[in-house]
PDB file of C-alpha atoms in Angstrom:
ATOM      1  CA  UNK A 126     111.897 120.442 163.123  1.00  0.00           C
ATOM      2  CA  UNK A 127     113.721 117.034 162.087  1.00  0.00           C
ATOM      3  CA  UNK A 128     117.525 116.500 162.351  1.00  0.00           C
ATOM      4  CA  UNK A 129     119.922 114.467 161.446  1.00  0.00           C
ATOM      5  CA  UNK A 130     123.752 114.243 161.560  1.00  0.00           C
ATOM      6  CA  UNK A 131     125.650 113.957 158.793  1.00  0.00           C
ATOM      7  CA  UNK A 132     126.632 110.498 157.927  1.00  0.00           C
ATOM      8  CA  UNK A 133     130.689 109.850 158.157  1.00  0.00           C
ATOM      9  CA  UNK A 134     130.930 106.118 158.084  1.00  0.00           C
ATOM     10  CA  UNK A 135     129.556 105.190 154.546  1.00  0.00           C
ATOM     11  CA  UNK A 136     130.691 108.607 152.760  1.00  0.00           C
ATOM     12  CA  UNK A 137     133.080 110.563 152.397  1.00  0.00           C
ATOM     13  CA  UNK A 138     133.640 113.603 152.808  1.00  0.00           C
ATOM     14  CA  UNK A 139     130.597 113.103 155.313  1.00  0.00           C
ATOM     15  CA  UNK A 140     127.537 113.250 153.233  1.00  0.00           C
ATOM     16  CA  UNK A 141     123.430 114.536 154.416  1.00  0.00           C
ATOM     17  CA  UNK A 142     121.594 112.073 155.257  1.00  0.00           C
ATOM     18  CA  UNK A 143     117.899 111.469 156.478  1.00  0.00           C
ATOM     19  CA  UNK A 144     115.890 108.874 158.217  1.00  0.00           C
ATOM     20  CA  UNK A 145     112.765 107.805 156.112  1.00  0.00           C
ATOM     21  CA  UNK A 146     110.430 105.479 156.172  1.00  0.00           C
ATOM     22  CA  UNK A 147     108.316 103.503 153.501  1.00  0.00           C
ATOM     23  CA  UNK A 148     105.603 101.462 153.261  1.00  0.00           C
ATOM     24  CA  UNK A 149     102.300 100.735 150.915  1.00  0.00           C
ATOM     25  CA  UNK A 150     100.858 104.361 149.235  1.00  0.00           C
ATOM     26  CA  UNK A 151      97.510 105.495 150.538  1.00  0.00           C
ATOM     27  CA  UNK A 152      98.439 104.354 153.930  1.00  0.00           C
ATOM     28  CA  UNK A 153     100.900 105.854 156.553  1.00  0.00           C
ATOM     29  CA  UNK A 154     104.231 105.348 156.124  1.00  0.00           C
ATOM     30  CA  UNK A 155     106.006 103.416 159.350  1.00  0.00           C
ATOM     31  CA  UNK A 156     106.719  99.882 157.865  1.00  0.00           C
ATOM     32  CA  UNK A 157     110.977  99.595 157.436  1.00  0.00           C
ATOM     33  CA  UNK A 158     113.569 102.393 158.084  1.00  0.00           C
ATOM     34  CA  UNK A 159     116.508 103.577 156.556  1.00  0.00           C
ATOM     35  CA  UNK A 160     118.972 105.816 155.844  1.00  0.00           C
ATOM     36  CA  UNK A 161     118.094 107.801 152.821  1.00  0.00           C
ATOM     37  CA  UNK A 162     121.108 110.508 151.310  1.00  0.00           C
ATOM     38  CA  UNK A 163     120.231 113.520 150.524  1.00  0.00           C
ATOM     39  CA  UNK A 164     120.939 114.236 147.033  1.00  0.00           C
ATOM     40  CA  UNK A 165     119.467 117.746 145.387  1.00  0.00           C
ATOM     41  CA  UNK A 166     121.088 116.714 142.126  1.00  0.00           C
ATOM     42  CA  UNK A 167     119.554 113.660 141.790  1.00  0.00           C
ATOM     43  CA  UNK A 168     115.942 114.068 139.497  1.00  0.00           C
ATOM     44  CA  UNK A 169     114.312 111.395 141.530  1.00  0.00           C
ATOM     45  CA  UNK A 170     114.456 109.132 144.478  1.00  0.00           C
ATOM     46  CA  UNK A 171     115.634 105.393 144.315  1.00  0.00           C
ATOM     47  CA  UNK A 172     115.154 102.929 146.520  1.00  0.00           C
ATOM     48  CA  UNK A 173     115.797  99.317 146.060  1.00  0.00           C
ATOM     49  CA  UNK A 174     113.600  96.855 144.640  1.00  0.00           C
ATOM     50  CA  UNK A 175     114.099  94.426 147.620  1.00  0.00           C
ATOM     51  CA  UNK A 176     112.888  97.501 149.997  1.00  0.00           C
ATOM     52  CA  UNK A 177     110.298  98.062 147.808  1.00  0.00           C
ATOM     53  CA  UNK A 178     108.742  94.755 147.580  1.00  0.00           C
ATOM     54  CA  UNK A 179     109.103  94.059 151.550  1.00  0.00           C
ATOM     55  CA  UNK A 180     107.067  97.572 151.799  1.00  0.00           C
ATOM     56  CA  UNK A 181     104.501  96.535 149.567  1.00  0.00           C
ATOM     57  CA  UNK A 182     105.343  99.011 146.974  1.00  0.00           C
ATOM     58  CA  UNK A 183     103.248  99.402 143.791  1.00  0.00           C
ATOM     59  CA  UNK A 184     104.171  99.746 140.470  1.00  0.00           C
ATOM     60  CA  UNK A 185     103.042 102.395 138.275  1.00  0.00           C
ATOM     61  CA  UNK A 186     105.127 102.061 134.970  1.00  0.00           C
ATOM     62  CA  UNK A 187     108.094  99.920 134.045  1.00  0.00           C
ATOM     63  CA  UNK A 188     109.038 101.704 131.205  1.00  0.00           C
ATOM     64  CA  UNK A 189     110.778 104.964 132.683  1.00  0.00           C
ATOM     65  CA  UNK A 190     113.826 106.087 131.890  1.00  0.00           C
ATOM     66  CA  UNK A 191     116.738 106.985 133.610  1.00  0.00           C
ATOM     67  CA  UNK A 192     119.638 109.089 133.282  1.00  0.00           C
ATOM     68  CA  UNK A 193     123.267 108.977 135.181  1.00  0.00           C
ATOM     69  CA  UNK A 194     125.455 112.015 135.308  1.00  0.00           C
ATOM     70  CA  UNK A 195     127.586 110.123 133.165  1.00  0.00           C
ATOM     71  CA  UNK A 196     124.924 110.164 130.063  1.00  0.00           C
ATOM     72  CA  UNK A 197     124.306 106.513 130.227  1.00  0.00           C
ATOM     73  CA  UNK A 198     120.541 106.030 130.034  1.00  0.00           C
ATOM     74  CA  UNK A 199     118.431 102.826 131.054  1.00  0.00           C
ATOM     75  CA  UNK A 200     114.786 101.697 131.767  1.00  0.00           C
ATOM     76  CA  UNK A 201     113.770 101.811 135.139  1.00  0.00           C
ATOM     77  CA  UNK A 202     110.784 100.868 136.794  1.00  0.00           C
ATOM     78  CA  UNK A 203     108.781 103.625 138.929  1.00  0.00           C
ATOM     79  CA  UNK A 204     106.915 102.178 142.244  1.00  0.00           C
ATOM     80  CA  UNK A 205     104.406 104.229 144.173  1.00  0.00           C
ATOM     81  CA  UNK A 206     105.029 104.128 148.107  1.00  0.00           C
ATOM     82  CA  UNK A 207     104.176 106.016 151.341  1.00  0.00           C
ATOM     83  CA  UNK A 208     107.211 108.020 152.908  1.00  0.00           C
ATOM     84  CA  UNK A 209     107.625 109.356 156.188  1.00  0.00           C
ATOM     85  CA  UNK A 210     110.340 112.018 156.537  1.00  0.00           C
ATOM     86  CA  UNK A 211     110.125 112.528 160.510  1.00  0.00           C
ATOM     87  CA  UNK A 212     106.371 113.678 161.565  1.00  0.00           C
ATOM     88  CA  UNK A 213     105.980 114.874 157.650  1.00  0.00           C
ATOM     89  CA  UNK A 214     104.065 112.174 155.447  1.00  0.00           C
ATOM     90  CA  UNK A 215     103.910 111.917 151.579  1.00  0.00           C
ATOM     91  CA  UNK A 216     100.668 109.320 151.201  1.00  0.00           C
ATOM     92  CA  UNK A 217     101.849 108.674 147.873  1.00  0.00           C
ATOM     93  CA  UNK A 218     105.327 109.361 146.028  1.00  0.00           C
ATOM     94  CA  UNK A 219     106.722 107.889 142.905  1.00  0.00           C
ATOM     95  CA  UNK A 220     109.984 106.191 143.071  1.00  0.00           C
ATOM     96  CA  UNK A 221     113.002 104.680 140.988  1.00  0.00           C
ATOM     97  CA  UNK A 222     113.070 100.950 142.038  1.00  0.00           C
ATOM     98  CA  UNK A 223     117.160  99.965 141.712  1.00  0.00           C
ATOM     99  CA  UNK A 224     118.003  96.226 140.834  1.00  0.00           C
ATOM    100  CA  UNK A 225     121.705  96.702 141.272  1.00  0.00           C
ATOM    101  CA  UNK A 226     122.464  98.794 144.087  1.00  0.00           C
ATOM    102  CA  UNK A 227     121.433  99.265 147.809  1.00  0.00           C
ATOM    103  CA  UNK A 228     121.550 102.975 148.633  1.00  0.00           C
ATOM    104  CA  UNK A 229     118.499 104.996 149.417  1.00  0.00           C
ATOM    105  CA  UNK A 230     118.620 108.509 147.560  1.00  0.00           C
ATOM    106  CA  UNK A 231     116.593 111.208 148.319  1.00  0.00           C
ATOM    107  CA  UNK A 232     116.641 113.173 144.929  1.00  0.00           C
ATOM    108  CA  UNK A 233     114.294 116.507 144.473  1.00  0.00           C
ATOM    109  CA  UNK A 234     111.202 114.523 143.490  1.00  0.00           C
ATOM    110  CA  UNK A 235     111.018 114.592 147.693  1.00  0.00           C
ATOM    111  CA  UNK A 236     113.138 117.142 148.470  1.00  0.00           C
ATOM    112  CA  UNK A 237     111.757 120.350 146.644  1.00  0.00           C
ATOM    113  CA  UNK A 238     108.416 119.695 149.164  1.00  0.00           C
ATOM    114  CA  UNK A 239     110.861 120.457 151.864  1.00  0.00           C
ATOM    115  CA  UNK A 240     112.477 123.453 153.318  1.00  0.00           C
ATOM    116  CA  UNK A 241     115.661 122.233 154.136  1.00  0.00           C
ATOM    117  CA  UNK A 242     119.148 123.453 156.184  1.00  0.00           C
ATOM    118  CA  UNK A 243     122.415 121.542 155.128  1.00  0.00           C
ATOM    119  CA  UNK A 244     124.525 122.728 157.801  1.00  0.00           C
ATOM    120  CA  UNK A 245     128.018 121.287 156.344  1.00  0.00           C
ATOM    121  CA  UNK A 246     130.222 122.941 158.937  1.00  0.00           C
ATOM    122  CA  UNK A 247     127.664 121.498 161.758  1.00  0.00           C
ATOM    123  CA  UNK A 248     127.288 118.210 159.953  1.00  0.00           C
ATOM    124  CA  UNK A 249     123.629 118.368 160.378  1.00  0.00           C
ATOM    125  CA  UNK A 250     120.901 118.150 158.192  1.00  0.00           C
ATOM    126  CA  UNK A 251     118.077 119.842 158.958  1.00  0.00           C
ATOM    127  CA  UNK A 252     113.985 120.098 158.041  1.00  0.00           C
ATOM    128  CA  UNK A 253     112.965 123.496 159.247  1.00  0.00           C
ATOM    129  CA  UNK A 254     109.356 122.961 157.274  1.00  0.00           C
ATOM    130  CA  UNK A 255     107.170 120.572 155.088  1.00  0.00           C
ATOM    131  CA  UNK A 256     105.877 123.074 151.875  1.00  0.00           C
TER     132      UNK A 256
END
């Protein structure tokens, strides 16, 4: 099982968070770290492009598109990398690349192969199993 506390400092109200790592697809994940939120609403997972390219990313189509919850819609480009989610690796998983911002999101592209606790009162996020 793989825990993490909730993260206080960059959101609020404190937000889930996980630790995952990245690197090139095909190969185990363990190049650079960070601190990915946990977001079931979001479709997809979107890292930045500067992570990305430092992980040796590939990408796979630079013509998807993107949708915010506020309706706006824009191209995005989709990267395939290696994640590590503690001792559970993903050889290769599509991801958004982001050009503007510099948050990690975990959406349900990742998610929905985990069986997950969000233990809000607890502040702890928790991976009870990799489906």
């Amino acid at each position: 099982m793989t825990s993490h506390l909730y993260d206080g400092d960059e959101h609020f109200p404190p937000a889930p968070v996980l630790e995952i790592s990245i690197g090139k697809p095909g190969e185990q994940a363990g190049g650079s770290t960070f601190l990915a939120l946990v977001d079931t609403g979001a479709d997809a997972t979107i890292i930045p492009v500067e992570h990305l390219a430092q992980n040796r990313a590939q990408k796979v189509d630079q013509s998807a598109a993107l949708r915010s919850h506020w309706g706006e819609r824009r191209l995005v480009a989709l990267y395939a990398v290696a994640m590590g989610i503690g001792p559970y690796q993903f050889p290769a998983i599509q991801v958004v690349g982001d050009e503007v911002g510099n948050e990690v999101v975990l959406g349900r592209n990742v998610l929905n192969r985990l069986r997950l606790l969000l233990d809000g009162p607890a502040g702890v996020t928790e991976i009870l199993e990799k489906i």
